[in-house]
Short mmCIF file of C-alpha atoms in Angstrom, two decimals:
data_model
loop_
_atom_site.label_atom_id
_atom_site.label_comp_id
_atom_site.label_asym_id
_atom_site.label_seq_id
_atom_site.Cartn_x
_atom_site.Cartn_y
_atom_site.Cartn_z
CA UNK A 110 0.00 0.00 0.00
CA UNK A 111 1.43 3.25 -0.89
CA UNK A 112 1.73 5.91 1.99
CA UNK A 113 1.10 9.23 1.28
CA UNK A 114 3.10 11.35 3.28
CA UNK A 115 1.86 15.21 4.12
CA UNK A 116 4.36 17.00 2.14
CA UNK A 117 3.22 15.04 -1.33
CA UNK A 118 0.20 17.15 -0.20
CA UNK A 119 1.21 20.23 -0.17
CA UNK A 120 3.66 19.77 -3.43
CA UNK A 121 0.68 18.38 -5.30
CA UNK A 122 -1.48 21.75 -4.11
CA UNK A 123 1.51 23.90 -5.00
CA UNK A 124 1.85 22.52 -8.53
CA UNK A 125 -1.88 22.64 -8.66
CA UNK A 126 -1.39 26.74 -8.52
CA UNK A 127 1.44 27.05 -10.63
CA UNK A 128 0.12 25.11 -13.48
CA UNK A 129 -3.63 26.99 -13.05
CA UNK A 130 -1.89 30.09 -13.18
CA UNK A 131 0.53 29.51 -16.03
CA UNK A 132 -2.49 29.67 -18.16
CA UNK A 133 -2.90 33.56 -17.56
CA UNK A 134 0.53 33.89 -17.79
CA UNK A 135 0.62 31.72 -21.52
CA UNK A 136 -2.66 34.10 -22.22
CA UNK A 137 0.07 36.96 -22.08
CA UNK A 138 3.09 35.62 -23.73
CA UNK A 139 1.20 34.57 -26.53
CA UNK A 140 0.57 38.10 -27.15
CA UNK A 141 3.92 38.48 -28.84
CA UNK A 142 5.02 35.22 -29.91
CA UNK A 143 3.33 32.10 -31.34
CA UNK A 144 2.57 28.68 -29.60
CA UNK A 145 5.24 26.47 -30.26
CA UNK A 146 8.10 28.88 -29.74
CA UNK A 147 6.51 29.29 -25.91
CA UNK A 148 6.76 26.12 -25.25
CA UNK A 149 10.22 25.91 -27.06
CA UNK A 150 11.48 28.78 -24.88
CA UNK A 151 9.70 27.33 -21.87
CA UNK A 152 11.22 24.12 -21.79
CA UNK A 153 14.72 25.69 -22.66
CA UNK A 154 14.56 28.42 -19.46
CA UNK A 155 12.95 25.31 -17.46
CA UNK A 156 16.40 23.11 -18.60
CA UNK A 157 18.71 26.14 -18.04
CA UNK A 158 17.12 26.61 -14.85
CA UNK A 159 17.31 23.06 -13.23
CA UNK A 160 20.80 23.10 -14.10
CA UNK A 161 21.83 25.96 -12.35
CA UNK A 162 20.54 24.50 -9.22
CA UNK A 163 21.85 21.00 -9.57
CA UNK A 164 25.09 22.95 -10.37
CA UNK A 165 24.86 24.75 -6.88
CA UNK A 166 23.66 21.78 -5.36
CA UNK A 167 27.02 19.99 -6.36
CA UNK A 168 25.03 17.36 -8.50
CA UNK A 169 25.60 16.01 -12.27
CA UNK A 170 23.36 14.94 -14.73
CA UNK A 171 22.88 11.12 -14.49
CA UNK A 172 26.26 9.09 -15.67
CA UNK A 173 25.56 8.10 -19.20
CA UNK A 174 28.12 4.65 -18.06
CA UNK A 175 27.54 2.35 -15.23
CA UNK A 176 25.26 0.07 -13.50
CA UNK A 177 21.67 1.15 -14.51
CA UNK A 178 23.15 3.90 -16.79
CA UNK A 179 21.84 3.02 -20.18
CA UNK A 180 18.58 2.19 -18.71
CA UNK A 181 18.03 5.50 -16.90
CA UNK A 182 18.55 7.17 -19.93
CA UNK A 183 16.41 5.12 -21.86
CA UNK A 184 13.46 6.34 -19.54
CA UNK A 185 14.52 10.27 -19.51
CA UNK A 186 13.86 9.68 -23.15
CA UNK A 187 10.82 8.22 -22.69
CA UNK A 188 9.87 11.23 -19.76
CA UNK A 189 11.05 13.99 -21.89
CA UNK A 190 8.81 12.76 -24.98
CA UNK A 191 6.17 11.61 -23.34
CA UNK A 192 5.20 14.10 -20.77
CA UNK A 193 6.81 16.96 -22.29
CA UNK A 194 7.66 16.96 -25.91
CA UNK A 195 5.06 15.08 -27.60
CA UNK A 196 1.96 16.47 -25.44
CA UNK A 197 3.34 19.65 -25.93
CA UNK A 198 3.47 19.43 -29.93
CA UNK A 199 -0.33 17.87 -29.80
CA UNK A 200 -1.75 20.19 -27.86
CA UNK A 201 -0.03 22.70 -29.70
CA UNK A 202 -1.66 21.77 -33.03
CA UNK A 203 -4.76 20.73 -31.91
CA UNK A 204 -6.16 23.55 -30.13
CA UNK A 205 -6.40 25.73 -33.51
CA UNK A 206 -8.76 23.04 -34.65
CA UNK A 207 -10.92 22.27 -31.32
CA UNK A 208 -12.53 24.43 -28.82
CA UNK A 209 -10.05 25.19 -26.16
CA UNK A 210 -12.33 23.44 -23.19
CA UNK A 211 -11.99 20.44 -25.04
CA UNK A 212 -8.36 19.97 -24.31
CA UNK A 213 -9.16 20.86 -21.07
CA UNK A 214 -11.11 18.10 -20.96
CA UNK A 215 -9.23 15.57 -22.09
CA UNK A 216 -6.57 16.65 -19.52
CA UNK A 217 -8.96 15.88 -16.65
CA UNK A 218 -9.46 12.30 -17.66
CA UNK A 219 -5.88 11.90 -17.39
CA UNK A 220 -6.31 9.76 -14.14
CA UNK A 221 -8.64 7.76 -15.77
CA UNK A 222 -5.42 6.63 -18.18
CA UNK A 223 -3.48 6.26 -15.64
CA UNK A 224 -5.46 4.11 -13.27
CA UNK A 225 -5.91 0.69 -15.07
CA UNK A 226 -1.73 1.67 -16.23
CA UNK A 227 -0.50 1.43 -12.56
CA UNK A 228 -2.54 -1.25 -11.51
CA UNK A 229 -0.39 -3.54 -14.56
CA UNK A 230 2.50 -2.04 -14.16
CA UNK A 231 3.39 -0.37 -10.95
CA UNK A 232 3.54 -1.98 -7.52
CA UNK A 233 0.69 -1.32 -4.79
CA UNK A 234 -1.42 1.18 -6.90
CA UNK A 235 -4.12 -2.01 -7.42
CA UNK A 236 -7.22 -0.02 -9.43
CA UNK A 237 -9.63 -0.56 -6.29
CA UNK A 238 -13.30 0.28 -7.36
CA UNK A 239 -14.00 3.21 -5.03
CA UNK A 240 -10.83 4.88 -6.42
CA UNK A 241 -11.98 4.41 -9.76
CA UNK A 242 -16.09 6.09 -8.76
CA UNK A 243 -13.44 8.64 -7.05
CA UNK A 244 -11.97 9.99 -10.38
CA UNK A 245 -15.47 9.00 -12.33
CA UNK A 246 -16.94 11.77 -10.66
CA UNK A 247 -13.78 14.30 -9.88
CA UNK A 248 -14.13 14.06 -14.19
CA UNK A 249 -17.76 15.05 -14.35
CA UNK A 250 -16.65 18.02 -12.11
CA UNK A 251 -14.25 19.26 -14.74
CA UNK A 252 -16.69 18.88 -17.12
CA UNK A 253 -19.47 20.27 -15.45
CA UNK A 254 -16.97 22.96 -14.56
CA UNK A 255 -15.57 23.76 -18.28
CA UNK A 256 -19.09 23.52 -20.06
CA UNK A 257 -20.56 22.33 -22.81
CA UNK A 258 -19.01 24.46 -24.94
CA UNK A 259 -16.24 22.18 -24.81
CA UNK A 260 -18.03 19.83 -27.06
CA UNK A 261 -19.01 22.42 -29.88
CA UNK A 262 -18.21 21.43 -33.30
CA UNK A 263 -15.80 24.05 -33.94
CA UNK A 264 -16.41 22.80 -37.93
CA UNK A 265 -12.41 22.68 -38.83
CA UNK A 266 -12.19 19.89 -41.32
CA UNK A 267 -9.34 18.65 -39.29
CA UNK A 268 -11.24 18.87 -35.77
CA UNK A 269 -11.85 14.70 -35.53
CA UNK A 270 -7.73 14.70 -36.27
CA UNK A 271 -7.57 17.80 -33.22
CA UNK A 272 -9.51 16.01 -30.64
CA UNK A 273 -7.96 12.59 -31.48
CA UNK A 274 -4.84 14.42 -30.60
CA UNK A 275 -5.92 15.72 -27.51
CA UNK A 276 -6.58 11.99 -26.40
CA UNK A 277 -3.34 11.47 -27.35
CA UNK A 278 -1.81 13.69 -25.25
CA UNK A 279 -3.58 12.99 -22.56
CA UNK A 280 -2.03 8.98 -23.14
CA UNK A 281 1.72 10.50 -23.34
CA UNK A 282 0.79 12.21 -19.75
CA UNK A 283 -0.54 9.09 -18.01
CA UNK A 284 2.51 6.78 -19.40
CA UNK A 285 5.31 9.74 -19.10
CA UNK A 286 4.10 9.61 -15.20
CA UNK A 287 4.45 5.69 -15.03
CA UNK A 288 7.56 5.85 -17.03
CA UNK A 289 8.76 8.82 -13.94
CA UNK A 290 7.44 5.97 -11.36
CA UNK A 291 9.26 3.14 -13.15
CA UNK A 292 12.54 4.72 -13.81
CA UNK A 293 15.69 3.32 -11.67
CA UNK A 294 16.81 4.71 -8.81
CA UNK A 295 18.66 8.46 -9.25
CA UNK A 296 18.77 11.97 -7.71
CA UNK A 297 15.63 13.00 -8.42
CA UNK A 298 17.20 16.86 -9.01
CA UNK A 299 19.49 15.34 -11.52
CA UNK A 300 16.47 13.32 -13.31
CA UNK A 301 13.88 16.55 -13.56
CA UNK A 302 16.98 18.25 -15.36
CA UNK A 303 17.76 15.54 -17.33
CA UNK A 304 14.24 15.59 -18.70
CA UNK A 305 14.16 18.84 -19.06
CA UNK A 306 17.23 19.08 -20.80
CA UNK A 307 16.55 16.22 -23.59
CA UNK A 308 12.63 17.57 -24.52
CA UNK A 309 14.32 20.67 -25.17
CA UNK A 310 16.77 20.00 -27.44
CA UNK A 311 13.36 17.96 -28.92
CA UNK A 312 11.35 20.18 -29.27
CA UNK A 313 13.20 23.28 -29.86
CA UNK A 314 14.33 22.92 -33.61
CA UNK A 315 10.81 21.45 -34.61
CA UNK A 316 9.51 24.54 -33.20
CA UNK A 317 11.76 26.49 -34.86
CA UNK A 318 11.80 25.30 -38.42
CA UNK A 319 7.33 25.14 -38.10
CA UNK A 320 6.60 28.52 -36.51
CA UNK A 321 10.35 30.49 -36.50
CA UNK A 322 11.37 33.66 -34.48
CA UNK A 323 8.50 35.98 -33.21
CA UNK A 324 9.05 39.13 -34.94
CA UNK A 325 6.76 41.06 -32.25
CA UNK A 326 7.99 40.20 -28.66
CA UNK A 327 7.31 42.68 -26.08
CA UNK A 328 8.47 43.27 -22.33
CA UNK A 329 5.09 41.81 -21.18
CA UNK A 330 5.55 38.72 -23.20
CA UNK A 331 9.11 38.27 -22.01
CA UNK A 332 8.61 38.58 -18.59
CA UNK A 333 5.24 36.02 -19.01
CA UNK A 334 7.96 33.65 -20.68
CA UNK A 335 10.42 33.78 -17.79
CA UNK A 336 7.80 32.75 -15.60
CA UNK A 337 6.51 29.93 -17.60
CA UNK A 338 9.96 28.73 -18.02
CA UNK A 339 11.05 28.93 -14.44
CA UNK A 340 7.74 28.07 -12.65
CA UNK A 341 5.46 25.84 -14.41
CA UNK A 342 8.48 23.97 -15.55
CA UNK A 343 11.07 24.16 -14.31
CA UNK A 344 10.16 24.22 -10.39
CA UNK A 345 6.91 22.03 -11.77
CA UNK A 346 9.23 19.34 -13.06
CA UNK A 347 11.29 18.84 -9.65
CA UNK A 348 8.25 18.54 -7.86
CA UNK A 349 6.49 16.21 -10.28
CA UNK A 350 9.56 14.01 -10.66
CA UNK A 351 9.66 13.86 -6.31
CA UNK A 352 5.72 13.62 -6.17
CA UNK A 353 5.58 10.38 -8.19
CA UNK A 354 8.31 8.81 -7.09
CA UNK A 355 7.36 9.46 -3.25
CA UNK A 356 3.52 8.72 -3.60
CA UNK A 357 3.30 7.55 -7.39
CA UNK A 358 1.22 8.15 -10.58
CA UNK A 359 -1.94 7.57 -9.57
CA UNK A 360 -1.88 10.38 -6.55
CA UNK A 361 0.02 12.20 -8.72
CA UNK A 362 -3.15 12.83 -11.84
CA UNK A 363 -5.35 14.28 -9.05
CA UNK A 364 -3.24 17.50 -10.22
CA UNK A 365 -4.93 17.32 -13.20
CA UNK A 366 -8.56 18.54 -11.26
CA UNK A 367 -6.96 21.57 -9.11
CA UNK A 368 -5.60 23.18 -12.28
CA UNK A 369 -8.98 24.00 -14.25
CA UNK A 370 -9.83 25.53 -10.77
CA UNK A 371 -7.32 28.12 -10.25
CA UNK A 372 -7.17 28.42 -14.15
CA UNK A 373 -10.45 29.80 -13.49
CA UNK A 374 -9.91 31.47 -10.19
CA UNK A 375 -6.96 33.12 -11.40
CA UNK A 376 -8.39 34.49 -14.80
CA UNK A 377 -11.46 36.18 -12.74
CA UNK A 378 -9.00 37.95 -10.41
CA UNK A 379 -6.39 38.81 -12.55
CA UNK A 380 -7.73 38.89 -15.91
CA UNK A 381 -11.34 40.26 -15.09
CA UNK A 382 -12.78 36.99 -16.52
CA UNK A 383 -16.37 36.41 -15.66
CA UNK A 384 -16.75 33.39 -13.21
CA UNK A 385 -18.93 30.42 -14.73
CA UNK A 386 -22.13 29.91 -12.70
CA UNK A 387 -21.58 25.90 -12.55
CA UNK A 388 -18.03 26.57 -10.33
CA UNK A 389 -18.96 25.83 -7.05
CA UNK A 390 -21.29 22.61 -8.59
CA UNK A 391 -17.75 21.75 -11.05
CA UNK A 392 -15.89 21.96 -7.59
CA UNK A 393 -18.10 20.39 -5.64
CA UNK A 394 -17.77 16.95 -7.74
CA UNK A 395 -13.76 17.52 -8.01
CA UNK A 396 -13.19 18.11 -4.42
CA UNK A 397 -15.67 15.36 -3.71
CA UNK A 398 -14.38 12.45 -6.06
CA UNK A 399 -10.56 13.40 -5.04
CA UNK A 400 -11.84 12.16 -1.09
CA UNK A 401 -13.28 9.63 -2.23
CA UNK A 402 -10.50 7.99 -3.79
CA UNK A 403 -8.17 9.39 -1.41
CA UNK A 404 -10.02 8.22 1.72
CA UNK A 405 -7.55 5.40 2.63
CA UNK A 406 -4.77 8.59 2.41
CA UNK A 407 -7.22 11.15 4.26
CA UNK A 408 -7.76 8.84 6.68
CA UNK A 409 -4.19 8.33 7.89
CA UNK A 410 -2.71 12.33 7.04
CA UNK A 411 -6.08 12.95 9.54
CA UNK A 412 -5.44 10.49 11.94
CA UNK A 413 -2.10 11.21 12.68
CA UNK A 414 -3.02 14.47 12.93
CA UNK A 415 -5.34 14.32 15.76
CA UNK A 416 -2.55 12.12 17.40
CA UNK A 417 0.11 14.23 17.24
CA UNK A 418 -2.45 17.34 17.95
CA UNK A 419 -1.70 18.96 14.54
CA UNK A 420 -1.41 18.06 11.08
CA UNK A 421 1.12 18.23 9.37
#
């Protein structure tokens, strides 16, 4: 059985904000520069950024010779492509064909990829029945929370292709998360960076040679891009990489319901966005389906808190 310590809570509510807000902040970039060269330049900041720190931390990127060496690598690969290179380019071309929500979607029913996933292939995350009703209805909340809309025909002749792709992205996440949980032993610093590092140099020339150079980049966008890169990726990756290995994949996809929240949230306050009248219902089901396949987890973080007189 997998324990769930306190602190994978608070890292998983803390990536929950980051990645809800990068969505204002992507809202601004994309002002002056086009879609694929943000995520280029995010993914490049994010790598130069993890390096820096693993420099001052004294720690290398993971030996490319030794005992586990060549298999390590093998799953950065697989990390850097499937959660961040791949998904990236999907969603990237798919959302000028579908309605934006529907991606949305898609990335809410994430957990529901990666549930009967770990139960094959990862040790003690068995696919128990009230987890599975658990993400069921934390699903319907992001739906009920996003709206119909999301299911408009947007009437692109390649929208079947779009939303196919957005399913497909949604795959590389759940397997890029089992591939994090499966992956030998190593610094988890020097593995984030790692991964960073290889979906970069990826993605980074396809970006260049389909979209190019933004010929308009203001201070605005610049200063969105610096946060995208260091935040939502960078500091996003460490704590991903630590949150799966410490409490696995499955824990780790209930990220994928707190970020349409403060994605909303954060576009009302900041962006003057009108709130959607089905919020409190959409939250209602998310908040509601993440206890219920929690409870085992809620239980004991609970528990020893009354024991201890706090929680920690």
């Amino acid at each position: 059985m997998q324990t769930i310590a306190p602190i994978n809570w608070i890292k998983l509510a803390i990536l929950g904000v980051i990645w809800g807000a990068s969505f204002m902040f992507v809202t601004i970039a994309l002002e002056g520069t086009g879609p694929l060269f943000l995520v280029a330049t995010r993914l490049c900041l994010g790598a130069a950024f993890l390096l820096m720190i693993i420099r001052a931390k004294g720690v290398s990127l993971p030996a490319r010779k030794g005992e586990n060496a060549g298999k390590i690598w093998v799953f950065i690969l697989c990390m850097a492509l499937l959660s961040n290179a791949l998904p990236f380019a999907l969603l990237s071309w798919a959302q000028e064909s579908v309605a934006s929500g529907f991606a949305g979607v898609c990335m809410a029913v994430v957990p529901l990829f990666v549930l009967p996933l770990a139960h094959f292939l990862v040790p003690g995350e068995a696919m128990k029945l009230r987890r599975f009703i658990g993400f069921v209805i934390g699903s319907i909340g992001v739906m009920v929370l996003i709206g119909p809309a999301a299911f408009n025909s947007t009437g692109n002749e390649l929208e079947t292709l779009a939303r196919l792709a957005c399913v497909g992205a949604a795959c590389c996440y759940a397997l890029g998360s089992i591939c994090t949980r499966l992956c030998p032993d190593v610094d988890r610093w020097s593995l984030a960076a790692a991964t960073l590092v290889v979906a970069a140099l990826i993605f980074t020339p396809y970006a260049l040679i389909a979209e190019g150079l933004p010929q308009n980049l203001t201070a605005t966008s610049v200063l969105a891009l610096l946060y995208l890169g260091i935040f939502p990726t960078g500091v996003a990756q460490i704590l991903l990489v630590q949150v799966i290995r410490d409490a696995g994949p499955v824990f780790m996809s209930l990220v994928n319901y707190q970020v349409p929240i403060w994605s909303i949230v954060f576009g009302a306050v900041v962006l003057l966005e009108p709130l959607p009248p089905s919020l409190l219902l959409g939250m209602g089901l998310i908040l509601g389906g993440v206890a219920l396949s929690q409870l085992g987890a809620l239980r004991r973080l609970f528990g020893r808190g009354r024991k201890t007189g706090f929680i920690e």
